[in-house]
PDB file of C-alpha atoms and ligand atoms in Angstrom:
ATOM      1  CA  MET A 507      14.361 -16.605  18.458  1.00 45.00           C
ATOM      2  CA  ASN A 508      11.779 -14.459  20.229  1.00 46.00           C
ATOM      3  CA  THR A 509      12.415 -10.910  19.016  1.00 53.00           C
ATOM      4  CA  PHE A 510       9.200  -9.398  20.345  1.00 60.00           C
ATOM      5  CA  ALA A 511       9.216  -8.244  23.973  1.00 58.00           C
ATOM      6  CA  PRO A 512       6.748  -5.420  23.563  1.00 57.00           C
ATOM      7  CA  SER A 513       5.084  -2.886  25.775  1.00 61.00           C
ATOM      8  CA  SER A 514       2.236  -3.147  23.253  1.00 71.00           C
ATOM      9  CA  GLN A 515       1.030  -6.156  21.278  1.00 93.00           C
ATOM     10  CA  LYS A 516      -0.345  -4.052  18.435  1.00 97.00           C
ATOM     11  CA  ILE A 517       1.217  -4.586  15.023  1.00 98.00           C
ATOM     12  CA  VAL A 518       1.294  -2.061  12.160  1.00 98.00           C
ATOM     13  CA  ILE A 519       2.356  -3.376   8.760  1.00 99.00           C
ATOM     14  CA  LEU A 520       3.337  -1.047   5.905  1.00 99.00           C
ATOM     15  CA  THR A 521       3.222  -2.738   2.517  1.00 99.00           C
ATOM     16  CA  GLY A 522       4.391  -1.610  -0.908  1.00 98.00           C
ATOM     17  CA  ALA A 523       4.471  -2.792  -4.488  1.00 98.00           C
ATOM     18  CA  GLY A 524       6.981  -5.581  -3.727  1.00 98.00           C
ATOM     19  CA  ILE A 525       4.370  -7.640  -1.885  1.00 98.00           C
ATOM     20  CA  SER A 526       2.232  -7.833  -5.044  1.00 98.00           C
ATOM     21  CA  LYS A 527       5.130  -8.446  -7.447  1.00 98.00           C
ATOM     22  CA  GLU A 528       4.882 -12.231  -7.220  1.00 98.00           C
ATOM     23  CA  SER A 529       1.156 -11.981  -7.957  1.00 98.00           C
ATOM     24  CA  GLY A 530       2.155 -10.512 -11.329  1.00 97.00           C
ATOM     25  CA  LEU A 531       1.779  -6.759 -10.668  1.00 97.00           C
ATOM     26  CA  ASP A 532       4.569  -4.317 -11.458  1.00 97.00           C
ATOM     27  CA  THR A 533       6.581  -2.399  -8.894  1.00 98.00           C
ATOM     28  CA  PHE A 534       7.500   1.233  -9.596  1.00 98.00           C
ATOM     29  CA  ARG A 535      11.242   1.530  -9.124  1.00 96.00           C
ATOM     30  CA  CYS A 536      12.634  -1.931  -9.925  1.00 94.00           C
ATOM     31  CA  ALA A 537      14.562  -2.161 -13.218  1.00 93.00           C
ATOM     32  CA  ASP A 538      11.426  -3.489 -14.968  1.00 94.00           C
ATOM     33  CA  GLY A 539       9.103  -1.219 -12.963  1.00 97.00           C
ATOM     34  CA  ILE A 540       6.410   1.224 -14.036  1.00 97.00           C
ATOM     35  CA  TRP A 541       8.623   4.335 -13.828  1.00 97.00           C
ATOM     36  CA  ALA A 542      11.044   2.729 -16.295  1.00 97.00           C
ATOM     37  CA  ARG A 543       8.282   2.880 -18.926  1.00 96.00           C
ATOM     38  CA  VAL A 544       6.224   5.956 -17.973  1.00 97.00           C
ATOM     39  CA  ARG A 545       7.270   9.363 -16.604  1.00 97.00           C
ATOM     40  CA  LEU A 546       5.602   9.881 -13.220  1.00 97.00           C
ATOM     41  CA  GLU A 547       5.273  13.589 -14.074  1.00 98.00           C
ATOM     42  CA  ASP A 548       2.970  12.575 -16.948  1.00 98.00           C
ATOM     43  CA  VAL A 549       0.588  10.339 -14.990  1.00 98.00           C
ATOM     44  CA  ALA A 550       0.901  10.703 -11.221  1.00 98.00           C
ATOM     45  CA  THR A 551       0.460  14.393 -10.418  1.00 98.00           C
ATOM     46  CA  PRO A 552      -2.647  16.618 -10.313  1.00 98.00           C
ATOM     47  CA  GLU A 553      -0.927  18.833 -12.917  1.00 98.00           C
ATOM     48  CA  ALA A 554      -0.611  15.867 -15.295  1.00 98.00           C
ATOM     49  CA  PHE A 555      -4.336  15.167 -14.903  1.00 98.00           C
ATOM     50  CA  CYS A 556      -5.182  18.818 -15.690  1.00 97.00           C
ATOM     51  CA  ARG A 557      -2.885  18.798 -18.722  1.00 97.00           C
ATOM     52  CA  ASN A 558      -3.868  15.475 -20.242  1.00 98.00           C
ATOM     53  CA  PRO A 559      -6.658  13.591 -18.441  1.00 98.00           C
ATOM     54  CA  ALA A 560      -7.011  11.088 -21.309  1.00 98.00           C
ATOM     55  CA  LEU A 561      -3.396   9.948 -20.859  1.00 98.00           C
ATOM     56  CA  VAL A 562      -3.857   9.564 -17.103  1.00 98.00           C
ATOM     57  CA  HIS A 563      -7.079   7.581 -17.660  1.00 98.00           C
ATOM     58  CA  GLN A 564      -5.252   5.359 -20.156  1.00 98.00           C
ATOM     59  CA  PHE A 565      -2.527   4.640 -17.559  1.00 98.00           C
ATOM     60  CA  TYR A 566      -4.979   3.691 -14.798  1.00 98.00           C
ATOM     61  CA  ASN A 567      -7.374   1.870 -17.172  1.00 98.00           C
ATOM     62  CA  ALA A 568      -4.518  -0.424 -18.217  1.00 97.00           C
ATOM     63  CA  ARG A 569      -3.637  -1.151 -14.582  1.00 98.00           C
ATOM     64  CA  ARG A 570      -7.320  -1.669 -13.627  1.00 97.00           C
ATOM     65  CA  GLY A 571      -7.631  -4.054 -16.562  1.00 96.00           C
ATOM     66  CA  ALA A 572      -4.556  -5.999 -15.421  1.00 95.00           C
ATOM     67  CA  LEU A 573      -5.972  -6.263 -11.899  1.00 96.00           C
ATOM     68  CA  THR A 574      -9.210  -7.821 -13.171  1.00 92.00           C
ATOM     69  CA  ASP A 575      -7.236 -10.549 -14.995  1.00 94.00           C
ATOM     70  CA  PRO A 576      -8.275 -13.823 -13.268  1.00 95.00           C
ATOM     71  CA  ALA A 577      -4.601 -14.840 -13.168  1.00 96.00           C
ATOM     72  CA  ILE A 578      -3.825 -12.008 -10.706  1.00 98.00           C
ATOM     73  CA  VAL A 579      -4.586 -13.393  -7.253  1.00 98.00           C
ATOM     74  CA  PRO A 580      -3.289 -12.819  -3.701  1.00 98.00           C
ATOM     75  CA  ASN A 581      -0.026 -14.633  -3.037  1.00 98.00           C
ATOM     76  CA  ALA A 582       1.342 -16.430   0.027  1.00 98.00           C
ATOM     77  CA  ALA A 583       2.511 -13.147   1.583  1.00 99.00           C
ATOM     78  CA  HIS A 584      -0.949 -11.517   1.400  1.00 99.00           C
ATOM     79  CA  LEU A 585      -2.498 -14.708   2.791  1.00 98.00           C
ATOM     80  CA  ALA A 586      -0.004 -14.909   5.665  1.00 98.00           C
ATOM     81  CA  LEU A 587      -0.799 -11.320   6.735  1.00 98.00           C
ATOM     82  CA  ALA A 588      -4.529 -12.088   6.681  1.00 98.00           C
ATOM     83  CA  ARG A 589      -3.847 -15.128   8.870  1.00 98.00           C
ATOM     84  CA  LEU A 590      -1.815 -12.950  11.260  1.00 97.00           C
ATOM     85  CA  GLU A 591      -4.784 -10.579  11.609  1.00 98.00           C
ATOM     86  CA  ARG A 592      -7.120 -13.513  12.348  1.00 97.00           C
ATOM     87  CA  GLU A 593      -4.872 -15.273  14.872  1.00 96.00           C
ATOM     88  CA  TRP A 594      -2.912 -12.519  16.621  1.00 96.00           C
ATOM     89  CA  PRO A 595      -4.385 -11.656  20.053  1.00 94.00           C
ATOM     90  CA  ASP A 596      -4.260  -7.854  19.519  1.00 96.00           C
ATOM     91  CA  ASP A 597      -4.774  -5.368  16.661  1.00 97.00           C
ATOM     92  CA  VAL A 598      -3.026  -5.936  13.346  1.00 98.00           C
ATOM     93  CA  LEU A 599      -3.360  -2.965  10.985  1.00 98.00           C
ATOM     94  CA  ILE A 600      -2.124  -3.071   7.399  1.00 99.00           C
ATOM     95  CA  VAL A 601      -1.301   0.316   5.896  1.00 99.00           C
ATOM     96  CA  THR A 602      -0.783  -0.317   2.220  1.00 99.00           C
ATOM     97  CA  GLN A 603       0.606   2.058  -0.376  1.00 98.00           C
ATOM     98  CA  ASN A 604      -0.783  -0.295  -3.007  1.00 98.00           C
ATOM     99  CA  ILE A 605      -3.912   0.564  -4.930  1.00 98.00           C
ATOM    100  CA  ASP A 606      -4.596  -3.078  -5.817  1.00 98.00           C
ATOM    101  CA  ASP A 607      -7.143  -5.091  -3.810  1.00 98.00           C
ATOM    102  CA  LEU A 608      -5.031  -8.169  -3.078  1.00 98.00           C
ATOM    103  CA  HIS A 609      -4.942  -7.667   0.706  1.00 98.00           C
ATOM    104  CA  GLU A 610      -8.733  -7.605   0.978  1.00 98.00           C
ATOM    105  CA  ARG A 611      -9.068 -10.517  -1.418  1.00 98.00           C
ATOM    106  CA  ALA A 612      -6.669 -12.455   0.845  1.00 98.00           C
ATOM    107  CA  GLY A 613      -8.966 -11.772   3.809  1.00 98.00           C
ATOM    108  CA  SER A 614      -7.381  -8.753   5.524  1.00 98.00           C
ATOM    109  CA  ARG A 615     -10.040  -6.496   7.034  1.00 98.00           C
ATOM    110  CA  ASN A 616      -8.170  -3.939   9.141  1.00 98.00           C
ATOM    111  CA  LEU A 617      -6.642  -2.154   6.184  1.00 98.00           C
ATOM    112  CA  ILE A 618      -5.906   1.418   5.118  1.00 98.00           C
ATOM    113  CA  HIS A 619      -5.221   2.196   1.446  1.00 98.00           C
ATOM    114  CA  MET A 620      -3.156   5.327   2.041  1.00 99.00           C
ATOM    115  CA  HIS A 621      -2.604   5.944  -1.711  1.00 98.00           C
ATOM    116  CA  GLY A 622      -6.159   5.103  -2.757  1.00 98.00           C
ATOM    117  CA  GLU A 623      -7.825   2.257  -4.624  1.00 98.00           C
ATOM    118  CA  LEU A 624      -7.703   1.384  -8.315  1.00 98.00           C
ATOM    119  CA  LYS A 625     -11.261   0.058  -8.380  1.00 98.00           C
ATOM    120  CA  LYS A 626     -12.731   3.355  -7.144  1.00 98.00           C
ATOM    121  CA  VAL A 627     -13.184   6.752  -8.776  1.00 98.00           C
ATOM    122  CA  ARG A 628     -14.316  10.017  -7.273  1.00 98.00           C
ATOM    123  CA  CYS A 629     -16.083  13.083  -8.551  1.00 97.00           C
ATOM    124  CA  GLN A 630     -14.083  16.308  -8.367  1.00 96.00           C
ATOM    125  CA  ARG A 631     -17.312  18.305  -8.366  1.00 96.00           C
ATOM    126  CA  CYS A 632     -19.571  16.618  -5.777  1.00 97.00           C
ATOM    127  CA  GLY A 633     -17.037  14.368  -4.002  1.00 96.00           C
ATOM    128  CA  ALA A 634     -18.965  11.131  -4.674  1.00 97.00           C
ATOM    129  CA  LEU A 635     -16.819   8.009  -4.211  1.00 98.00           C
ATOM    130  CA  LEU A 636     -17.816   5.191  -6.540  1.00 97.00           C
ATOM    131  CA  ASP A 637     -16.828   1.591  -7.204  1.00 97.00           C
ATOM    132  CA  TRP A 638     -15.516   1.467 -10.788  1.00 97.00           C
ATOM    133  CA  PHE A 639     -14.464  -1.688 -12.622  1.00 96.00           C
ATOM    134  CA  GLU A 640     -14.487  -0.531 -16.248  1.00 96.00           C
ATOM    135  CA  ASP A 641     -12.362   1.898 -18.232  1.00 98.00           C
ATOM    136  CA  LEU A 642     -12.849   5.546 -17.227  1.00 98.00           C
ATOM    137  CA  THR A 643     -12.992   8.222 -19.945  1.00 97.00           C
ATOM    138  CA  THR A 644     -13.142  12.011 -20.001  1.00 96.00           C
ATOM    139  CA  GLY A 645     -16.713  11.697 -21.338  1.00 95.00           C
ATOM    140  CA  ASP A 646     -18.057   9.732 -18.365  1.00 96.00           C
ATOM    141  CA  ALA A 647     -20.636  11.558 -16.252  1.00 96.00           C
ATOM    142  CA  CYS A 648     -20.802  11.342 -12.470  1.00 96.00           C
ATOM    143  CA  PRO A 649     -23.839   9.180 -11.587  1.00 94.00           C
ATOM    144  CA  SER A 650     -24.454  11.416  -8.558  1.00 95.00           C
ATOM    145  CA  CYS A 651     -24.245  15.003  -9.866  1.00 96.00           C
ATOM    146  CA  ARG A 652     -24.313  14.270 -13.630  1.00 93.00           C
ATOM    147  CA  GLY A 653     -21.179  16.424 -14.104  1.00 91.00           C
ATOM    148  CA  GLU A 654     -19.266  15.332 -17.208  1.00 91.00           C
ATOM    149  CA  GLY A 655     -15.478  14.928 -17.164  1.00 91.00           C
ATOM    150  CA  GLN A 656     -15.365  15.332 -13.381  1.00 95.00           C
ATOM    151  CA  LEU A 657     -14.489  11.743 -12.436  1.00 97.00           C
ATOM    152  CA  ARG A 658     -10.880  10.934 -11.546  1.00 98.00           C
ATOM    153  CA  PRO A 659      -9.085   7.821 -10.306  1.00 98.00           C
ATOM    154  CA  HIS A 660      -9.304   7.535  -6.498  1.00 98.00           C
ATOM    155  CA  VAL A 661      -5.525   7.556  -6.090  1.00 98.00           C
ATOM    156  CA  VAL A 662      -3.095   9.851  -4.278  1.00 98.00           C
ATOM    157  CA  TRP A 663      -0.721  11.633  -6.627  1.00 98.00           C
ATOM    158  CA  PHE A 664       2.489  13.459  -5.770  1.00 98.00           C
ATOM    159  CA  GLY A 665       1.682  16.667  -3.944  1.00 98.00           C
ATOM    160  CA  GLU A 666      -1.617  15.317  -2.600  1.00 98.00           C
ATOM    161  CA  MET A 667      -2.337  14.324   0.995  1.00 98.00           C
ATOM    162  CA  PRO A 668      -2.376  10.544   1.618  1.00 98.00           C
ATOM    163  CA  LEU A 669      -5.622   9.147   2.999  1.00 98.00           C
ATOM    164  CA  GLU A 670      -6.419   8.571   6.689  1.00 98.00           C
ATOM    165  CA  ILE A 671      -3.041   9.977   7.721  1.00 98.00           C
ATOM    166  CA  GLU A 672      -4.147  10.910  11.253  1.00 98.00           C
ATOM    167  CA  ARG A 673      -5.444   7.391  11.912  1.00 98.00           C
ATOM    168  CA  ILE A 674      -2.143   5.980  10.600  1.00 98.00           C
ATOM    169  CA  TYR A 675       0.038   8.142  12.861  1.00 98.00           C
ATOM    170  CA  ALA A 676      -2.149   7.281  15.867  1.00 98.00           C
ATOM    171  CA  ALA A 677      -1.654   3.564  15.156  1.00 98.00           C
ATOM    172  CA  LEU A 678       2.103   4.000  14.644  1.00 98.00           C
ATOM    173  CA  GLU A 679       2.367   5.747  18.015  1.00 98.00           C
ATOM    174  CA  GLN A 680       0.697   2.830  19.818  1.00 96.00           C
ATOM    175  CA  CYS A 681       2.276  -0.195  18.168  1.00 97.00           C
ATOM    176  CA  GLY A 682       4.670  -2.736  19.648  1.00 96.00           C
ATOM    177  CA  MET A 683       5.841  -3.981  16.275  1.00 97.00           C
ATOM    178  CA  PHE A 684       6.242  -2.275  12.893  1.00 98.00           C
ATOM    179  CA  LEU A 685       6.813  -4.264   9.713  1.00 98.00           C
ATOM    180  CA  SER A 686       7.800  -2.691   6.392  1.00 98.00           C
ATOM    181  CA  ILE A 687       7.255  -5.134   3.542  1.00 99.00           C
ATOM    182  CA  GLY A 688       8.161  -4.711  -0.148  1.00 98.00           C
ATOM    183  CA  THR A 689       8.563  -0.956  -0.201  1.00 98.00           C
ATOM    184  CA  SER A 690      11.647   0.943  -1.354  1.00 98.00           C
ATOM    185  CA  GLY A 691      11.138   3.771   1.150  1.00 98.00           C
ATOM    186  CA  ASN A 692      11.409   6.421  -1.551  1.00 97.00           C
ATOM    187  CA  VAL A 693       8.041   8.077  -1.062  1.00 98.00           C
ATOM    188  CA  TYR A 694       7.002  10.188   1.934  1.00 98.00           C
ATOM    189  CA  PRO A 695       5.233  10.214   4.298  1.00 98.00           C
ATOM    190  CA  ALA A 696       5.352   6.358   4.262  1.00 98.00           C
ATOM    191  CA  ALA A 697       9.159   6.400   4.096  1.00 98.00           C
ATOM    192  CA  GLY A 698       9.190   8.304   7.405  1.00 98.00           C
ATOM    193  CA  PHE A 699       6.959   5.889   9.330  1.00 98.00           C
ATOM    194  CA  VAL A 700       9.830   3.849  10.792  1.00 98.00           C
ATOM    195  CA  ARG A 701      11.434   7.016  12.221  1.00 98.00           C
ATOM    196  CA  HIS A 702       8.053   8.072  13.599  1.00 98.00           C
ATOM    197  CA  VAL A 703       7.581   4.691  15.305  1.00 98.00           C
ATOM    198  CA  ARG A 704      11.073   4.854  16.786  1.00 97.00           C
ATOM    199  CA  SER A 705      10.553   8.327  18.181  1.00 96.00           C
ATOM    200  CA  PHE A 706       7.240   7.461  19.875  1.00 96.00           C
ATOM    201  CA  THR A 707       7.602   3.804  20.930  1.00 96.00           C
ATOM    202  CA  ASP A 708       9.998   0.995  21.779  1.00 95.00           C
ATOM    203  CA  ALA A 709       8.433  -1.071  18.991  1.00 96.00           C
ATOM    204  CA  HIS A 710      10.412  -3.762  17.216  1.00 96.00           C
ATOM    205  CA  ALA A 711      10.851  -2.605  13.585  1.00 98.00           C
ATOM    206  CA  VAL A 712      11.438  -5.169  10.854  1.00 98.00           C
ATOM    207  CA  GLU A 713      12.173  -4.683   7.151  1.00 98.00           C
ATOM    208  CA  LEU A 714      11.209  -7.534   4.814  1.00 98.00           C
ATOM    209  CA  ASN A 715      12.312  -6.908   1.239  1.00 98.00           C
ATOM    210  CA  LEU A 716      14.022  -8.553  -1.681  1.00 98.00           C
ATOM    211  CA  GLU A 717      17.109  -6.482  -0.879  1.00 98.00           C
ATOM    212  CA  PRO A 718      18.241  -3.865   1.659  1.00 98.00           C
ATOM    213  CA  THR A 719      16.660  -0.439   1.122  1.00 98.00           C
ATOM    214  CA  ALA A 720      18.336   2.912   1.769  1.00 97.00           C
ATOM    215  CA  GLY A 721      16.641   3.029   5.179  1.00 97.00           C
ATOM    216  CA  ALA A 722      17.589  -0.508   6.257  1.00 98.00           C
ATOM    217  CA  SER A 723      19.749   0.676   9.169  1.00 98.00           C
ATOM    218  CA  LEU A 724      16.644   2.151  10.854  1.00 98.00           C
ATOM    219  CA  PHE A 725      15.229  -1.329  11.441  1.00 98.00           C
ATOM    220  CA  ALA A 726      16.133  -3.576  14.375  1.00 98.00           C
ATOM    221  CA  GLU A 727      15.715  -6.663  12.203  1.00 98.00           C
ATOM    222  CA  THR A 728      16.022  -7.159   8.434  1.00 98.00           C
ATOM    223  CA  ILE A 729      14.942 -10.171   6.403  1.00 98.00           C
ATOM    224  CA  TYR A 730      15.741 -10.411   2.697  1.00 98.00           C
ATOM    225  CA  GLY A 731      14.177 -12.650   0.066  1.00 98.00           C
ATOM    226  CA  PRO A 732      10.962 -12.929  -1.941  1.00 98.00           C
ATOM    227  CA  ALA A 733       7.901 -11.898   0.064  1.00 98.00           C
ATOM    228  CA  THR A 734       6.102 -15.188  -0.682  1.00 98.00           C
ATOM    229  CA  VAL A 735       8.850 -16.963   1.302  1.00 98.00           C
ATOM    230  CA  SER A 736       9.919 -14.443   3.940  1.00 98.00           C
ATOM    231  CA  VAL A 737       6.472 -13.222   5.037  1.00 98.00           C
ATOM    232  CA  PRO A 738       4.804 -16.630   5.684  1.00 98.00           C
ATOM    233  CA  SER A 739       7.877 -17.831   7.537  1.00 98.00           C
ATOM    234  CA  PHE A 740       8.024 -14.629   9.633  1.00 98.00           C
ATOM    235  CA  VAL A 741       4.299 -14.914  10.464  1.00 97.00           C
ATOM    236  CA  ASP A 742       4.727 -18.597  11.420  1.00 96.00           C
ATOM    237  CA  ARG A 743       7.552 -17.626  13.771  1.00 96.00           C
ATOM    238  CA  LEU A 744       5.611 -14.734  15.292  1.00 95.00           C
ATOM    239  CA  LEU A 745       2.515 -16.833  15.989  1.00 95.00           C
ATOM    240  CA  ALA A 746       4.608 -19.717  17.342  1.00 93.00           C
ATOM    241  CA  ASP A 747       6.609 -17.387  19.643  1.00 90.00           C
ATOM    242  CA  ALA A 748       3.379 -15.894  20.953  1.00 86.00           C
ATOM    243  CA  GLY A 749       1.876 -19.343  21.525  1.00 86.00           C
ATOM    244  CA  CYS A 750      -0.873 -18.688  18.987  1.00 79.00           C
ATOM    245  CA  VAL A 751      -0.350 -21.807  16.900  1.00 70.00           C
ATOM    246  CA  ARG A 752      -3.507 -23.877  16.598  1.00 60.00           C
ATOM    247  CA  GLY A 753      -3.032 -27.403  17.925  1.00 49.00           C
TER     248      GLY A 753
HETATM  249  C1  BJW B1795      10.132  -7.076  -3.290  1.00 95.09           C
HETATM  250  C2  BJW B1795       9.821  -8.052  -4.225  1.00 95.09           C
HETATM  251  C3  BJW B1795       9.465  -9.317  -3.735  1.00 95.09           C
HETATM  252  C4  BJW B1795      10.312  -6.271  -5.308  1.00 95.09           C
HETATM  253  N1  BJW B1795       9.431  -9.527  -2.419  1.00 95.09           N
HETATM  254  N2  BJW B1795      10.097  -7.314  -1.999  1.00 95.09           N
HETATM  255  C5  BJW B1795      11.397  15.938  -0.757  1.00 95.09           C
HETATM  256  C6  BJW B1795      11.651  15.294   0.443  1.00 95.09           C
HETATM  257  C7  BJW B1795      10.654  14.587   1.107  1.00 95.09           C
HETATM  258  C8  BJW B1795       9.386  14.497   0.576  1.00 95.09           C
HETATM  259  C9  BJW B1795       9.125  15.129  -0.610  1.00 95.09           C
HETATM  260  C10 BJW B1795      10.108  15.832  -1.271  1.00 95.09           C
HETATM  261  N3  BJW B1795       9.587  16.357  -2.410  1.00 95.09           N
HETATM  262  C11 BJW B1795       8.275  15.968  -2.479  1.00 95.09           C
HETATM  263  C12 BJW B1795       7.990  15.215  -1.390  1.00 95.09           C
HETATM  264  C13 BJW B1795       6.694  14.566  -1.076  1.00 95.09           C
HETATM  265  C14 BJW B1795       6.372  13.425  -2.021  1.00 95.09           C
HETATM  266  C15 BJW B1795       7.556  12.467  -2.084  1.00 95.09           C
HETATM  267  O1  BJW B1795       7.727  11.597  -1.245  1.00 95.09           O
HETATM  268  N4  BJW B1795       8.399  12.571  -3.102  1.00 95.09           N
HETATM  269  C16 BJW B1795       9.578  11.715  -3.185  1.00 95.09           C
HETATM  270  C17 BJW B1795       9.770  11.298  -4.621  1.00 95.09           C
HETATM  271  C18 BJW B1795      10.750  12.422  -2.566  1.00 95.09           C
HETATM  272  N5  BJW B1795       5.235  12.756  -1.464  1.00 95.09           N
HETATM  273  C19 BJW B1795       3.988  13.154  -1.721  1.00 95.09           C
HETATM  274  O2  BJW B1795       3.745  14.066  -2.487  1.00 95.09           O
HETATM  275  C20 BJW B1795       2.889  12.461  -0.961  1.00 95.09           C
HETATM  276  N6  BJW B1795       2.091  13.423  -0.302  1.00 95.09           N
HETATM  277  C21 BJW B1795       2.571  14.208   0.676  1.00 95.09           C
HETATM  278  O3  BJW B1795       3.738  14.169   1.037  1.00 95.09           O
HETATM  279  O4  BJW B1795       1.629  15.060   1.237  1.00 95.09           O
HETATM  280  C22 BJW B1795       2.073  15.987   2.236  1.00 95.09           C
HETATM  281  C23 BJW B1795       2.049  15.470   3.633  1.00 95.09           C
HETATM  282  C24 BJW B1795       2.466  16.269   4.650  1.00 95.09           C
HETATM  283  C25 BJW B1795       2.466  15.825   5.971  1.00 95.09           C
HETATM  284  C26 BJW B1795       2.035  14.556   6.279  1.00 95.09           C
HETATM  285  C27 BJW B1795       1.601  13.771   5.278  1.00 95.09           C
HETATM  286  C28 BJW B1795       1.619  14.211   3.961  1.00 95.09           C
HETATM  287  C29 BJW B1795       1.998  11.660  -1.920  1.00 95.09           C
HETATM  288  C30 BJW B1795       2.725  10.492  -2.508  1.00 95.09           C
HETATM  289  C31 BJW B1795       1.857   9.797  -3.554  1.00 95.09           C
HETATM  290  C32 BJW B1795       2.545   8.585  -4.172  1.00 95.09           C
HETATM  291  N7  BJW B1795       1.787   8.124  -5.251  1.00 95.09           N
HETATM  292  C33 BJW B1795       2.230   6.934  -5.991  1.00 95.09           C
HETATM  293  C34 BJW B1795       1.385   6.796  -7.294  1.00 95.09           C
HETATM  294  C35 BJW B1795      -0.116   6.778  -7.038  1.00 95.09           C
HETATM  295  C36 BJW B1795      -0.658   5.400  -6.822  1.00 95.09           C
HETATM  296  C37 BJW B1795      -0.434   4.477  -8.011  1.00 95.09           C
HETATM  297  O5  BJW B1795      -0.502   4.921  -9.171  1.00 95.09           O
HETATM  298  O6  BJW B1795      -0.229   3.270  -7.787  1.00 95.09           O
HETATM  299  O7  BJW B1795       2.154   5.792  -5.159  1.00 95.09           O
HETATM  300  S1  BJW B1795       3.976   7.002  -6.443  1.00 95.09           S
HETATM  301  C38 BJW B1795       4.274   5.277  -6.219  1.00 95.09           C
HETATM  302  O8  BJW B1795       5.289   5.114  -5.200  1.00 95.09           O
HETATM  303  C39 BJW B1795       2.959   4.684  -5.658  1.00 95.09           C
HETATM  304  C40 BJW B1795       3.501   3.824  -4.541  1.00 95.09           C
HETATM  305  O9  BJW B1795       2.499   3.569  -3.585  1.00 95.09           O
HETATM  306  C41 BJW B1795       4.680   4.605  -4.013  1.00 95.09           C
HETATM  307  C42 BJW B1795       5.662   3.769  -3.211  1.00 95.09           C
HETATM  308  O10 BJW B1795       6.292   2.804  -4.017  1.00 95.09           O
HETATM  309  P1  BJW B1795       6.700   1.395  -3.396  1.00 95.09           P
HETATM  310  O11 BJW B1795       5.494   0.650  -3.016  1.00 95.09           O
HETATM  311  O12 BJW B1795       7.724   1.569  -2.361  1.00 95.09           O
HETATM  312  O13 BJW B1795       7.282   0.639  -4.703  1.00 95.09           O
HETATM  313  P2  BJW B1795       8.791   0.660  -5.269  1.00 95.09           P
HETATM  314  O14 BJW B1795       8.712   0.190  -6.666  1.00 95.09           O
HETATM  315  O15 BJW B1795       9.454   1.949  -5.022  1.00 95.09           O
HETATM  316  O16 BJW B1795       9.550  -0.427  -4.375  1.00 95.09           O
HETATM  317  C43 BJW B1795       9.257  -1.805  -4.475  1.00 95.09           C
HETATM  318  C44 BJW B1795      10.089  -2.535  -3.436  1.00 95.09           C
HETATM  319  O17 BJW B1795       9.712  -3.902  -3.457  1.00 95.09           O
HETATM  320  C45 BJW B1795      11.599  -2.504  -3.714  1.00 95.09           C
HETATM  321  O18 BJW B1795      12.273  -2.132  -2.515  1.00 95.09           O
HETATM  322  C46 BJW B1795      11.954  -3.948  -4.091  1.00 95.09           C
HETATM  323  O19 BJW B1795      13.236  -4.350  -3.631  1.00 95.09           O
HETATM  324  C47 BJW B1795      10.877  -4.719  -3.388  1.00 95.09           C
HETATM  325  N8  BJW B1795      10.517  -5.996  -4.012  1.00 95.09           N
HETATM  326  N9  BJW B1795      10.022  -7.583  -5.496  1.00 95.09           N
HETATM  327  C48 BJW B1795       9.803  -8.545  -1.591  1.00 95.09           C
HETATM  328  N10 BJW B1795       9.179 -10.379  -4.591  1.00 95.09           N
END
């Protein structure tokens, strides 16, 4: 079935924690997810960081440590999206809410980390953005300005502005297809992207998830199942329909 009769060939793909679940990383809101073990108010707000920076560091150090485990690797869904970017004749932009680096390790290059990156920290005093692979503590000094206790995880907490938001909206307004993969649609502004696409374009919007989300009715097409199955098969179909399959 060819479902893509676009006025634009550009594809924007929003991904969430569900795409990395089968690589061994936790989601947030599934029954066994992160928010079932930790209160978001304690670790994912600027106020929490002011109140207890050591606790926030502990939370992100544990997740950074898990991400550097050699067993955590990109799965078939990440790899399929990287293939789509390589083989599709027009722009493919991934906008990920994930702070892991599995998309880039799979080979995706046109990628926005709208909620930041776990392997980066930034200095609240001088603004320096640094690669960071070890544990971060309140005693660490910024290598740029030497300020102590000024480094924070480079992540977007509740109440903070997501990164590169203007570039994201510009891409949403020009796309011919919008995919939402492995996200529950609970967190704004990402949860509003499908409405934004629909109000600016005639793009084909597709939800790929383990199960229907609250916003499922906003999508023209819905595909349910594990991302490692549904995403490669969707990408195969898309490339075949567009005549992009290598002979
Ligand atoms: C699978 C699968 C498999 C599982 N295969 N699928 C009232 C109304 C509206 C908005 C607000 C409001 N009050 C406050 C707000 C704003 C607030 C917000 O949205 N709050 C809501 C709780 C209501 N948002 C913000 O504050 C944001 N900033 C902002 O709005 O700035 C103002 C602004 C104005 C104008 C324009 C733009 C901005 C900032 C949000 C920051 C979110 N930060 C976090 C934590 C930091 C990063 C980190 O530690 O990792 O980001 S919260 C957490 O949720 C994390 C995630 O990126 C984010 C989204 O979660 P995601 O990815 O959807 O995961 P889950 O667990 O929810 O879902 C997983 C899905 O996968 C499920 O559907 C499963 O079914 C599926 N799945 N296995 C396929 N194998």
